[in-house]
Every structure is written in C-alpha cells, then in structure tokens.
Short mmCIF file of C-alpha atoms and ligand atoms in Angstrom, two decimals:
data_model
loop_
_atom_site.label_atom_id
_atom_site.label_comp_id
_atom_site.label_asym_id
_atom_site.label_seq_id
_atom_site.Cartn_x
_atom_site.Cartn_y
_atom_site.Cartn_z
CA MET A 7 36.53 -7.76 20.92
CA ARG A 8 35.80 -4.05 20.82
CA SER A 9 38.34 -1.80 22.36
CA LEU A 10 37.41 0.29 25.37
CA PRO A 11 37.84 3.69 23.68
CA PHE A 12 35.58 2.52 20.89
CA LEU A 13 32.88 1.46 23.35
CA PHE A 14 33.22 4.78 25.09
CA PHE A 15 32.82 6.65 21.81
CA LEU A 16 29.85 4.48 20.87
CA SER A 17 27.96 5.07 24.08
CA ILE A 18 28.63 8.82 24.04
CA ASN A 19 27.45 9.05 20.47
CA VAL A 20 24.28 7.04 21.09
CA PHE A 21 23.65 9.10 24.18
CA LEU A 22 24.06 12.39 22.32
CA ASN A 23 21.84 11.27 19.47
CA ALA A 24 19.18 10.01 21.85
CA GLN A 25 18.98 13.56 23.18
CA VAL A 26 17.94 14.95 19.81
CA LYS A 27 14.24 15.59 19.75
CA LEU A 28 13.16 14.89 16.24
CA PRO A 29 10.13 16.45 14.54
CA LEU A 30 7.51 13.77 13.87
CA PRO A 31 4.90 13.49 11.11
CA THR A 32 1.22 13.95 11.85
CA LYS A 33 -1.17 11.09 11.15
CA ALA A 34 -2.23 12.80 7.92
CA GLN A 35 1.40 13.19 6.85
CA LEU A 36 2.18 9.55 7.62
CA ALA A 37 -0.77 8.54 5.43
CA TRP A 38 0.46 10.97 2.76
CA HIS A 39 3.83 9.16 2.55
CA GLU A 40 2.00 5.96 1.70
CA MET A 41 0.35 7.61 -1.31
CA GLU A 42 3.67 7.49 -3.22
CA PHE A 43 2.38 8.19 -6.74
CA TYR A 44 -0.59 10.18 -8.02
CA LEU A 45 -1.68 12.33 -10.94
CA PHE A 46 -1.84 16.06 -11.53
CA MET A 47 -4.27 17.42 -14.12
CA HIS A 48 -3.72 20.84 -15.66
CA PHE A 49 -6.95 21.74 -17.38
CA GLY A 50 -8.62 25.07 -18.14
CA PRO A 51 -8.67 27.87 -20.76
CA ASN A 52 -4.97 27.23 -21.53
CA THR A 53 -5.97 23.81 -22.87
CA PHE A 54 -7.94 25.64 -25.58
CA THR A 55 -5.62 28.59 -26.25
CA ASP A 56 -2.39 26.58 -26.33
CA LYS A 57 -0.90 28.72 -23.58
CA GLU A 58 0.92 27.78 -20.40
CA TRP A 59 0.11 30.95 -18.49
CA GLY A 60 -3.16 32.56 -19.52
CA HIS A 61 -3.44 36.31 -19.06
CA GLY A 62 -6.86 36.15 -17.45
CA ASP A 63 -8.47 38.07 -20.32
CA GLU A 64 -9.44 34.94 -22.27
CA GLN A 65 -13.15 34.71 -23.05
CA ALA A 66 -14.79 32.21 -20.70
CA ASP A 67 -16.46 30.71 -23.77
CA ILE A 68 -13.17 29.33 -24.91
CA PHE A 69 -13.53 26.63 -22.27
CA ASN A 70 -15.68 24.04 -24.02
CA PRO A 71 -14.57 20.40 -23.75
CA THR A 72 -16.65 18.31 -26.10
CA GLN A 73 -16.61 15.02 -24.17
CA LEU A 74 -15.36 15.73 -20.68
CA ASP A 75 -15.10 12.41 -18.90
CA CYS A 76 -13.69 12.46 -15.38
CA LYS A 77 -14.42 8.76 -15.06
CA GLN A 78 -12.01 8.12 -17.90
CA TRP A 79 -9.36 10.07 -15.95
CA CYS A 80 -10.04 7.95 -12.89
CA ARG A 81 -10.03 4.66 -14.77
CA ILE A 82 -6.65 5.50 -16.26
CA ALA A 83 -5.27 6.75 -12.94
CA LYS A 84 -6.35 3.49 -11.31
CA ALA A 85 -4.90 1.37 -14.09
CA ALA A 86 -1.62 3.31 -13.75
CA GLY A 87 -1.40 2.54 -10.04
CA ALA A 88 -1.87 6.21 -9.09
CA LYS A 89 -3.72 6.80 -5.84
CA ALA A 90 -5.14 10.30 -6.29
CA ILE A 91 -5.84 13.09 -8.74
CA ILE A 92 -5.05 16.75 -8.08
CA ILE A 93 -6.84 19.17 -10.44
CA THR A 94 -6.04 22.79 -11.28
CA ALA A 95 -9.32 24.23 -9.98
CA LYS A 96 -7.97 27.71 -10.70
CA HIS A 97 -4.71 28.41 -12.52
CA HIS A 98 -2.99 31.82 -12.81
CA ASP A 99 -5.59 32.97 -15.38
CA GLY A 100 -8.17 32.97 -12.59
CA PHE A 101 -10.70 30.80 -14.42
CA CYS A 102 -12.58 28.61 -11.92
CA LEU A 103 -13.47 25.05 -12.91
CA TRP A 104 -16.39 25.31 -10.50
CA PRO A 105 -19.15 27.98 -10.51
CA SER A 106 -17.65 30.09 -7.73
CA LYS A 107 -19.79 32.86 -6.28
CA TYR A 108 -16.64 34.90 -5.81
CA SER A 109 -15.62 35.23 -9.45
CA LYS A 110 -17.16 36.18 -12.77
CA HIS A 111 -14.71 34.06 -14.70
CA THR A 112 -15.86 30.47 -14.24
CA VAL A 113 -17.43 27.45 -15.93
CA ARG A 114 -20.77 29.21 -15.34
CA GLU A 115 -19.78 31.94 -17.80
CA SER A 116 -18.67 29.40 -20.41
CA ARG A 117 -20.66 27.68 -23.14
CA TRP A 118 -19.77 24.27 -21.73
CA LYS A 119 -23.00 22.51 -20.73
CA ASN A 120 -24.74 25.88 -21.18
CA GLY A 121 -22.97 27.20 -18.11
CA LYS A 122 -24.31 24.39 -15.92
CA GLY A 123 -21.17 22.30 -15.83
CA ASP A 124 -18.91 21.80 -12.79
CA VAL A 125 -15.60 20.01 -13.23
CA LEU A 126 -14.88 19.83 -9.51
CA LYS A 127 -18.22 18.17 -8.89
CA GLU A 128 -17.71 15.61 -11.65
CA LEU A 129 -14.15 14.82 -10.64
CA SER A 130 -14.72 14.67 -6.88
CA GLN A 131 -17.61 12.25 -7.46
CA ALA A 132 -15.67 10.13 -9.92
CA CYS A 133 -12.71 9.93 -7.50
CA LYS A 134 -15.04 8.67 -4.77
CA GLN A 135 -16.49 6.10 -7.12
CA TYR A 136 -13.07 4.81 -8.14
CA GLY A 137 -11.49 4.90 -4.68
CA LEU A 138 -9.04 7.67 -5.49
CA LYS A 139 -8.18 10.59 -3.24
CA PHE A 140 -9.17 14.00 -4.54
CA GLY A 141 -6.83 16.98 -4.43
CA VAL A 142 -7.20 20.60 -5.49
CA TYR A 143 -4.65 23.04 -6.90
CA ILE A 144 -5.72 26.64 -6.43
CA SER A 145 -3.39 29.36 -7.62
CA PRO A 146 -3.09 32.30 -5.24
CA TRP A 147 -1.86 34.37 -8.20
CA ASP A 148 -4.90 35.47 -10.20
CA ARG A 149 -4.52 37.49 -13.41
CA ASN A 150 -8.25 37.98 -13.80
CA HIS A 151 -9.73 38.91 -10.46
CA PRO A 152 -10.36 42.67 -10.17
CA LYS A 153 -9.66 42.54 -6.42
CA TYR A 154 -6.21 41.03 -6.91
CA GLY A 155 -3.57 43.24 -5.33
CA THR A 156 -5.92 44.52 -2.61
CA PRO A 157 -6.62 43.14 0.89
CA GLU A 158 -10.09 42.05 -0.29
CA TYR A 159 -8.54 39.48 -2.58
CA ASN A 160 -7.47 37.56 0.53
CA ASP A 161 -11.19 37.34 1.41
CA VAL A 162 -11.90 36.07 -2.10
CA PHE A 163 -9.22 33.39 -1.81
CA VAL A 164 -10.46 32.30 1.62
CA ASN A 165 -14.05 32.18 0.38
CA MET A 166 -13.08 30.10 -2.62
CA MET A 167 -11.34 27.59 -0.37
CA LYS A 168 -14.45 27.49 1.82
CA GLU A 169 -16.58 26.70 -1.24
CA ILE A 170 -14.23 23.95 -2.28
CA PHE A 171 -14.12 22.29 1.15
CA THR A 172 -17.86 22.61 1.66
CA ASN A 173 -19.07 21.47 -1.75
CA TYR A 174 -16.47 19.01 -2.95
CA GLY A 175 -14.71 17.59 0.13
CA PRO A 176 -13.07 15.69 1.51
CA VAL A 177 -10.08 17.36 -0.09
CA TRP A 178 -7.07 15.18 0.55
CA GLU A 179 -4.35 17.59 -0.64
CA LEU A 180 -4.52 21.32 -1.33
CA TRP A 181 -1.88 22.80 -3.64
CA TRP A 182 -0.78 26.42 -3.33
CA ASP A 183 1.34 27.45 -6.28
CA GLY A 184 4.23 29.76 -5.46
CA ALA A 185 4.16 31.78 -8.71
CA ASN A 186 3.22 35.38 -7.97
CA GLY A 187 2.90 38.32 -10.32
CA GLU A 188 0.69 41.32 -10.99
CA GLY A 189 -3.08 41.15 -11.24
CA PRO A 190 -5.27 42.83 -13.91
CA ASN A 191 -4.91 46.06 -11.93
CA GLY A 192 -1.12 45.88 -12.24
CA LYS A 193 -0.71 45.21 -8.53
CA LYS A 194 0.94 42.39 -6.64
CA GLN A 195 -0.83 40.68 -3.78
CA VAL A 196 0.31 40.60 -0.18
CA TYR A 197 -0.97 37.17 0.80
CA ASP A 198 -2.31 36.46 4.25
CA TRP A 199 -0.73 33.02 4.52
CA ASP A 200 -1.54 32.68 8.23
CA ARG A 201 -5.19 33.25 7.52
CA PHE A 202 -5.14 30.82 4.61
CA LYS A 203 -3.58 28.15 6.82
CA LYS A 204 -6.08 28.82 9.57
CA THR A 205 -8.94 28.45 7.10
CA VAL A 206 -7.76 24.97 6.13
CA ARG A 207 -7.06 23.98 9.74
CA THR A 208 -10.55 25.00 10.78
CA LEU A 209 -12.58 23.78 7.84
CA SER A 210 -10.67 20.73 6.70
CA PRO A 211 -8.16 19.68 9.35
CA ASN A 212 -7.21 16.43 7.59
CA THR A 213 -6.23 18.14 4.35
CA VAL A 214 -2.48 18.20 3.73
CA VAL A 215 -1.34 21.52 2.33
CA PHE A 216 1.43 21.81 -0.25
CA SER A 217 3.41 24.94 -0.99
CA ASP A 218 7.10 25.76 -1.40
CA VAL A 219 7.35 25.64 2.38
CA GLY A 220 4.42 23.53 3.48
CA PRO A 221 2.87 23.71 6.10
CA HIS A 222 2.59 19.96 5.46
CA ILE A 223 4.28 19.16 2.14
CA ARG A 224 7.07 21.07 0.40
CA TRP A 225 8.02 21.64 -3.21
CA VAL A 226 11.09 19.62 -4.20
CA GLY A 227 12.79 22.67 -5.74
CA ASN A 228 12.50 21.67 -9.42
CA GLU A 229 9.80 20.72 -11.91
CA LYS A 230 11.70 17.71 -13.21
CA GLY A 231 10.36 15.27 -10.62
CA ILE A 232 13.73 14.67 -8.99
CA ALA A 233 14.34 14.61 -5.24
CA GLY A 234 17.78 14.92 -3.67
CA LYS A 235 19.70 11.70 -3.09
CA THR A 236 19.90 13.11 0.38
CA ASN A 237 16.33 13.89 1.22
CA TRP A 238 15.35 14.92 4.73
CA ASN A 239 11.69 15.22 5.65
CA TYR A 240 12.72 18.12 7.88
CA LEU A 241 12.62 21.77 6.89
CA ASP A 242 13.24 25.10 8.57
CA THR A 243 10.55 27.55 7.56
CA VAL A 244 10.95 30.45 9.97
CA GLY A 245 11.37 33.64 7.96
CA PHE A 246 10.36 31.98 4.69
CA THR A 247 7.15 32.19 2.64
CA PRO A 248 5.90 30.40 -0.47
CA GLY A 249 7.06 31.89 -3.76
CA ILE A 250 9.73 34.54 -3.87
CA GLY A 251 10.40 34.23 -0.13
CA ALA A 252 11.06 30.47 -0.29
CA PRO A 253 14.35 28.85 0.78
CA PRO A 254 16.95 28.17 -1.97
CA VAL A 255 15.96 25.33 -4.31
CA GLU A 256 18.92 23.20 -3.12
CA ILE A 257 17.48 23.28 0.40
CA LEU A 258 14.02 22.37 -0.86
CA ASN A 259 15.57 19.52 -2.79
CA SER A 260 17.33 17.96 0.20
CA GLY A 261 15.53 19.39 3.22
CA ASN A 262 17.35 20.45 6.38
CA GLU A 263 19.05 17.68 8.34
CA LYS A 264 18.31 19.52 11.55
CA GLY A 265 15.13 21.21 10.37
CA LYS A 266 12.49 21.97 12.96
CA ALA A 267 9.36 20.87 11.08
CA TRP A 268 8.27 17.69 9.31
CA ILE A 269 7.65 18.88 5.74
CA PRO A 270 8.43 16.14 3.21
CA ALA A 271 9.04 16.74 -0.50
CA GLU A 272 6.64 16.16 -3.36
CA CYS A 273 8.06 15.88 -6.90
CA ASP A 274 5.83 17.51 -9.52
CA VAL A 275 6.64 16.84 -13.15
CA SER A 276 4.70 16.66 -16.39
CA ILE A 277 4.42 13.65 -18.67
CA ARG A 278 4.81 16.17 -21.53
CA PRO A 279 7.07 19.23 -21.89
CA GLY A 280 4.22 21.59 -20.89
CA TRP A 281 1.82 21.48 -17.96
CA PHE A 282 -1.23 22.02 -20.19
CA TYR A 283 -2.21 19.94 -23.21
CA HIS A 284 -0.71 21.01 -26.54
CA ALA A 285 -1.37 18.89 -29.63
CA ASN A 286 2.14 19.61 -30.90
CA GLU A 287 3.55 17.77 -27.89
CA ASP A 288 1.76 14.51 -28.65
CA ASP A 289 5.07 13.07 -29.82
CA LYS A 290 6.91 14.23 -26.74
CA VAL A 291 5.11 12.17 -24.12
CA LYS A 292 7.57 10.56 -21.72
CA THR A 293 8.08 6.85 -22.27
CA PRO A 294 7.34 4.23 -19.59
CA GLU A 295 11.10 3.82 -19.13
CA GLN A 296 11.56 7.57 -18.54
CA LEU A 297 8.70 7.52 -16.06
CA PHE A 298 10.22 4.53 -14.28
CA ASP A 299 13.48 6.48 -13.97
CA LEU A 300 11.53 9.37 -12.42
CA PHE A 301 9.86 6.92 -10.06
CA LEU A 302 13.30 5.84 -8.83
CA LYS A 303 14.40 9.48 -8.46
CA SER A 304 11.32 10.52 -6.48
CA VAL A 305 9.58 7.63 -4.72
CA GLY A 306 12.93 5.85 -4.59
CA ARG A 307 14.37 8.78 -2.66
CA GLY A 308 11.64 8.98 -0.06
CA ALA A 309 9.50 11.64 -1.80
CA ASN A 310 6.12 11.36 -3.52
CA LEU A 311 5.63 11.60 -7.28
CA LEU A 312 2.94 13.95 -8.62
CA LEU A 313 2.82 13.22 -12.34
CA ASN A 314 0.96 15.70 -14.51
CA VAL A 315 -1.23 14.22 -17.26
CA PRO A 316 -3.15 17.07 -18.89
CA PRO A 317 -6.52 16.23 -20.46
CA ASP A 318 -6.91 17.35 -24.09
CA ARG A 319 -9.53 19.63 -25.63
CA SER A 320 -12.12 16.87 -25.71
CA GLY A 321 -11.76 16.61 -21.93
CA LYS A 322 -10.10 13.21 -21.98
CA ILE A 323 -6.63 11.87 -21.42
CA HIS A 324 -4.90 11.45 -24.76
CA PRO A 325 -4.18 7.83 -25.84
CA LYS A 326 -0.42 8.54 -25.98
CA ASP A 327 -0.42 9.57 -22.33
CA SER A 328 -2.55 6.68 -21.19
CA ALA A 329 -0.30 4.23 -23.05
CA SER A 330 2.73 5.55 -21.14
CA LEU A 331 0.82 5.40 -17.86
CA LEU A 332 -0.16 1.79 -18.39
CA GLY A 333 3.44 1.17 -19.42
CA ILE A 334 4.91 2.45 -16.16
CA LYS A 335 2.45 0.36 -14.16
CA LYS A 336 3.58 -2.71 -16.08
CA LEU A 337 7.23 -1.91 -15.42
CA ILE A 338 6.67 -1.34 -11.72
CA ASP A 339 4.64 -4.51 -11.35
CA LYS A 340 7.02 -6.61 -13.35
CA ASN A 341 10.18 -5.37 -11.67
CA PHE A 342 9.04 -4.96 -8.10
CA ALA A 343 6.49 -7.74 -7.76
CA ASN A 344 8.89 -10.41 -6.61
CA THR A 345 11.18 -9.54 -3.79
CA ILE A 346 14.08 -11.95 -3.65
CA MET A 347 13.75 -11.94 0.12
CA LYS A 348 10.73 -14.20 0.09
CA GLU A 349 12.35 -16.88 -1.98
CA LYS A 350 13.73 -20.11 -0.61
CA GLY A 351 17.37 -20.18 0.43
CA VAL A 352 17.45 -16.50 1.44
CA ASN A 353 18.44 -15.66 4.99
CA VAL A 354 18.25 -12.20 6.39
CA PHE A 355 19.70 -11.12 9.70
CA PHE A 356 19.22 -7.73 11.18
CA ASP A 357 21.07 -7.44 14.43
CA LYS A 358 19.76 -10.75 15.74
CA PRO A 359 18.29 -13.67 13.78
CA ASP A 360 14.81 -13.00 15.15
CA ASN A 361 14.99 -9.39 14.01
CA ILE A 362 14.03 -9.94 10.44
CA VAL A 363 12.40 -7.30 8.30
CA ILE A 364 11.39 -8.58 4.95
CA GLY A 365 9.21 -6.79 2.49
CA ALA A 366 7.57 -3.47 2.99
CA ASN A 367 6.26 -2.14 6.30
CA THR A 368 6.09 -5.53 7.92
CA LYS A 369 7.49 -4.96 11.35
CA THR A 370 9.86 -2.43 12.85
CA VAL A 371 13.26 -3.32 14.13
CA GLU A 372 15.21 -0.97 16.31
CA VAL A 373 18.79 -1.39 15.24
CA LYS A 374 20.80 -0.96 18.38
CA GLU A 375 24.55 -0.41 18.39
CA TYR A 376 24.11 0.57 14.80
CA LEU A 377 27.76 1.41 14.34
CA GLU A 378 28.52 -2.26 14.56
CA ASN A 379 25.43 -3.96 13.27
CA SER A 380 24.22 -4.54 9.83
CA CYS A 381 21.53 -6.31 7.94
CA ASN A 382 23.00 -9.36 6.27
CA ILE A 383 21.32 -11.01 3.34
CA VAL A 384 22.70 -14.44 2.61
CA PHE A 385 21.73 -16.66 -0.30
CA ASP A 386 22.25 -20.43 -0.41
CA GLU A 387 23.25 -20.07 -4.06
CA PRO A 388 24.82 -16.99 -5.70
CA ARG A 389 22.38 -14.92 -7.73
CA PHE A 390 22.16 -11.62 -9.55
CA VAL A 391 20.98 -8.56 -7.63
CA ASN A 392 20.88 -4.93 -8.76
CA THR A 393 18.41 -3.27 -6.40
CA ILE A 394 18.11 -2.83 -2.66
CA VAL A 395 15.11 -1.20 -1.02
CA ILE A 396 15.24 -0.08 2.58
CA ARG A 397 12.63 1.74 4.65
CA GLU A 398 12.44 3.56 7.94
CA ASP A 399 9.44 3.56 10.22
CA LEU A 400 8.68 7.27 10.09
CA LYS A 401 6.51 7.20 13.22
CA HIS A 402 9.83 7.49 15.03
CA GLY A 403 11.07 10.32 12.85
CA GLN A 404 13.65 10.12 10.09
CA ARG A 405 16.85 8.87 11.63
CA VAL A 406 19.39 7.41 9.24
CA LYS A 407 22.03 9.85 7.97
CA ASN A 408 24.43 7.51 6.30
CA PHE A 409 24.64 3.90 5.22
CA VAL A 410 26.54 1.63 2.90
CA VAL A 411 25.62 -1.54 1.08
CA GLN A 412 28.39 -4.08 0.64
CA ILE A 413 27.93 -6.70 -2.04
CA LEU A 414 30.37 -9.57 -2.15
CA ASP A 415 30.78 -11.02 -5.62
CA GLU A 416 31.68 -14.59 -6.51
CA ASP A 417 35.40 -13.75 -6.51
CA LYS A 418 35.03 -12.47 -2.95
CA LYS A 419 35.52 -8.92 -4.15
CA SER A 420 33.44 -6.35 -2.29
CA HIS A 421 31.40 -3.71 -4.13
CA TYR A 422 30.07 -0.78 -2.16
CA VAL A 423 27.04 1.41 -2.82
CA GLN A 424 26.82 4.48 -0.62
CA GLY A 425 23.61 5.97 0.68
CA THR A 426 22.79 8.87 2.93
CA THR A 427 19.16 9.29 4.00
CA ILE A 428 16.52 6.57 3.78
CA GLY A 429 13.19 8.03 4.94
CA TYR A 430 9.97 6.42 3.81
CA GLN A 431 11.87 4.40 1.24
CA ARG A 432 15.25 4.38 -0.49
CA ILE A 433 15.60 2.39 -3.68
CA LEU A 434 19.26 1.93 -4.56
CA THR A 435 20.04 0.45 -7.95
CA PHE A 436 23.41 -0.60 -9.36
CA SER A 437 24.74 -2.72 -12.21
CA ARG A 438 23.87 -6.28 -11.39
CA ILE A 439 26.31 -8.34 -9.35
CA ARG A 440 26.25 -12.09 -8.80
CA THR A 441 26.42 -12.51 -5.07
CA ALA A 442 25.63 -14.75 -2.14
CA PHE A 443 26.20 -12.09 0.52
CA ILE A 444 24.94 -8.52 0.91
CA SER A 445 25.42 -6.43 4.00
CA ILE A 446 23.63 -3.14 4.69
CA ARG A 447 25.45 -1.11 7.33
CA LEU A 448 23.81 1.83 9.00
CA LEU A 449 26.71 4.11 9.75
CA ASP A 450 25.21 7.19 11.33
CA SER A 451 21.82 8.24 12.59
CA PHE A 452 19.85 10.28 15.08
CA GLY A 453 19.44 7.68 17.84
CA ASN A 454 18.82 4.07 16.84
CA PRO A 455 17.52 3.49 13.33
CA MET A 456 13.99 2.13 13.17
CA ILE A 457 13.89 -0.03 10.06
CA ASN A 458 10.68 -1.57 8.78
CA GLY A 459 11.54 -2.94 5.39
CA VAL A 460 14.46 -4.42 3.51
CA GLU A 461 14.14 -5.93 0.06
CA ALA A 462 16.37 -7.07 -2.78
CA PHE A 463 15.42 -7.29 -6.44
CA LEU A 464 16.82 -8.02 -9.83
CA ILE A 465 15.18 -5.43 -12.05
CA ASP A 466 15.63 -5.11 -15.79
CA GLU A 467 19.25 -4.03 -16.18
CA ASN A 468 18.17 -1.26 -18.60
CA LEU A 469 16.12 0.33 -15.83
CA VAL A 470 18.98 0.74 -13.37
CA GLU A 471 19.26 4.44 -12.46
CA LYS A 472 21.56 6.30 -14.80
C1 FUL B 8 4.08 26.48 -11.52
C2 FUL B 8 3.06 27.13 -12.45
O1 FUL B 8 3.49 28.43 -12.83
C3 FUL B 8 2.93 26.22 -13.64
O2 FUL B 8 2.07 26.74 -14.62
C4 FUL B 8 2.41 24.87 -13.14
O3 FUL B 8 1.10 25.02 -12.64
C5 FUL B 8 3.34 24.32 -12.07
C6 FUL B 8 2.84 23.04 -11.44
O4 FUL B 8 3.54 25.27 -11.04
O5 FUL B 8 4.43 27.30 -10.50
#
C-alpha cells in the first residue's frame, strides 16, 4: 500500500509536470529524427591542394576530378545504410560546385568537363535515383567573393540559396557552417540571418536548416560525433547566433532541459582525421568498430550521425573508406537485427500486461504513475543481455529526465544502469549479465512518459560502449 503523503506528493508532481508546455517538433523535424545516419561529403579545391581551409585564391583549374561518379557515392551510401548525402556545395574558399551566376569562382571556370560540369546536378539526380535524401552545405564564410564583408554579400548568399533550391531541389537539409573570418577584402561579414531563414522558409519550407543554433537542427558542440549522455532536443536561442555568438559547447552538447525551442543535435564527424581527402590519411580511416562506437554515442543518445566520407581526387570514394562503411553496416545489422523481445519465452509488461511496446516505433504507451511503474522484461530461461534500447514518441515532446535499468543476475544480485534523457532513442550498453528479469524504471519526467519502443539485445561484447 502506498502511504498517503506519497500519493499526495505523486499527484502534485504529476499535476505540476502536466502544466509544463513542452516545445514540439515540426513534421519535418520528426521525419529528420528518423533519418538517424547519413553521409557528409567534403569535396572541392581542397581535395586537390591538400588543404583543409582554402584561401579562396586557388586557381579554379585545380578542380579536375578525373572520374567523378556520384552514383558510386550513392551506391556506397546505400550499402552503408546511410539515408542521405550532404555535399559541400561551397566551402570557405568560396568555390561553387555548381555554375552559380553570382560567383566567378565555380566549376564553370574549371577545366573539369571543359567548364560544363555541375556536381550538384549530378549528385541531386543520383540521390533521387538511389532513394537518398539530398542535402547541401553552403559556407556563409567566403574567402573568395569580392563582396564579402559588405551588405551586398548577403544578397549573393541569398541568391545562391535561391539557385540551389530552384535548380537542384528538393533540398532535405541545408547546412550553415559557423566558421567566420575575413574575406579577400580583409573584412568580416555581418550576416543577415533573419533574411537567410526567411529565404528558406519561403522557397523551401520543408528543408531543415542546420547551424550552431538551428533554426531546426543544432550542432552538437564538437566535431568528434559525440552527443551528451544527457541530450535534450530543446534549446534556448534568444540572444545567440551561429558561429562566435553561439551558446557554450557544453550547452550545445546536452541541450537545455527547459529550452524554448525544439532544436535537436546532429553529430558531424569525419571517417578520416581531416574533412577533405588527403592521400596521407589513407591509413587513418576509422575502423567499423570505431564507427559503431560513434553510432552508439550519437544515434544511441538520441542525435543523428552525419559521417563525413570525402571523395578523392578521382571523384570517387576511396576503397578504404567504403570498406569501413560496409563494415559498420554489417556490424549494425548483425548486432541489432534480432531483438530478444520477439523471441519465445520473453514477457514484457509496461504498466499493464496489455501495454506492451516491443521493437521500434510500434505503438505508444503512456506510462501513468511513472514514479511507481516500470517496464518489466521477464525471460522463461536466464540469458545474456548487454544492451537495452528505449524510445520516446517525440510527437508528445521529449519527456523523460531520469531512468534506471535494474538487471537481476542469477544470484539474485541487482545491477543498475543509470540513464537520464531518452529522446528519439537511447541505447544503453553494459557488460553482459545473465538474467531472467530486467526492469526499466522511469523516475522523473515532464508529465507522463510516452514510450514507443523497448528492446533488449546481446551485442558483441567487444562493441559495448567504452
Ligand atoms: C567546420 C569547417 O571549418 C570545417 O572545414 C568543416 O567543414 C566542418 C564540418 O565545419 O566549421
């Protein structure tokens, strides 16, 4: 029996939490969460000069891939299980991978295909053909454009975005880099962010826009591909701008628990040390196991993983990179294909026996009286488990603040794994334990948790998060 004071506390707490009006994702943001893992491609003059940040004074002729093959990129992305490709249409050096009317530093000025080539055209078409979403990175910082540092550059940037939306859309995600320095005229730009946002809203309302502070997707605060173990999809942006005016990286990494806007984190990281291709990094490509670890630390913490795979000078993905990409797909398939929950002799109870959520995004259960209730996973026979996956139905906002997983071993000793936020998906791994009883307790939340997936796995013990 619960004591009266406890019941009183419980009802007050539920009442208070129910009063909190949570920010909610838009339809486009909800769909974005389901994208989970996709590729970034840094490609441009830097690929040919071995630089990371071109100065903008590189000869356009330097850009001359011998066998550019965007279909190869797409085939590999597909085989890796990635759902989109985001390309650096214009990096800080200002070189445009499409023949923009608003620049004199583009593929048109290069020798590649006698100035008739268009990488954005080839890639956007290939993505359509292969069923991948197409995204565009366009650096606001431009070290080549003569107008940079003057109000007219904002017109240039807006016009470039217009060209991209009009000629290569639909653009699923648009990426605004926060780096900001001087232009060729030695001046820094005052960006008209409001105008930029309005341009996207008007011309391509379904595009999700990434920057340090959104408006739709935020930077995770590091370039290592690692989200906070606590990762709120909420962020406060008032008074902040992308770049130098962004919130502290710790905030970007974890979000704001009581933030006013839905701006989830995206984890960008490169498969190699650099963002652009460098032959001397061919032996430093991340292994499938390292990529799997990053998957756990990004997608497993409710963020999305944007993995950079830079094409080489031929214009293709290097065999070392594609081998690692196929490797991570194998690891994900092998380790997450079979949820224990669907096997015979497994009983799952969430609140009431008819409230069962097995697998991913099956049905949503509102967990009432969450302080008391838990999801119990009971096996007929003891078995090894080292991974629990739990998901919230984000249509109702992100609610869970704190939870604990109790695993009872064969000697009736309890092991506890603590968790804070869940969000789209939390993958908790631990050293394997032989158990017949697991209990997930949701300890604190905004209102009642809305859970739409619980799974248990035994993954390769070597892949458990370090
Ligand atoms: C940074 C840039 O300066 C890097 O070159 C790279 O493009 C990375 C994704 O974003 O801000």
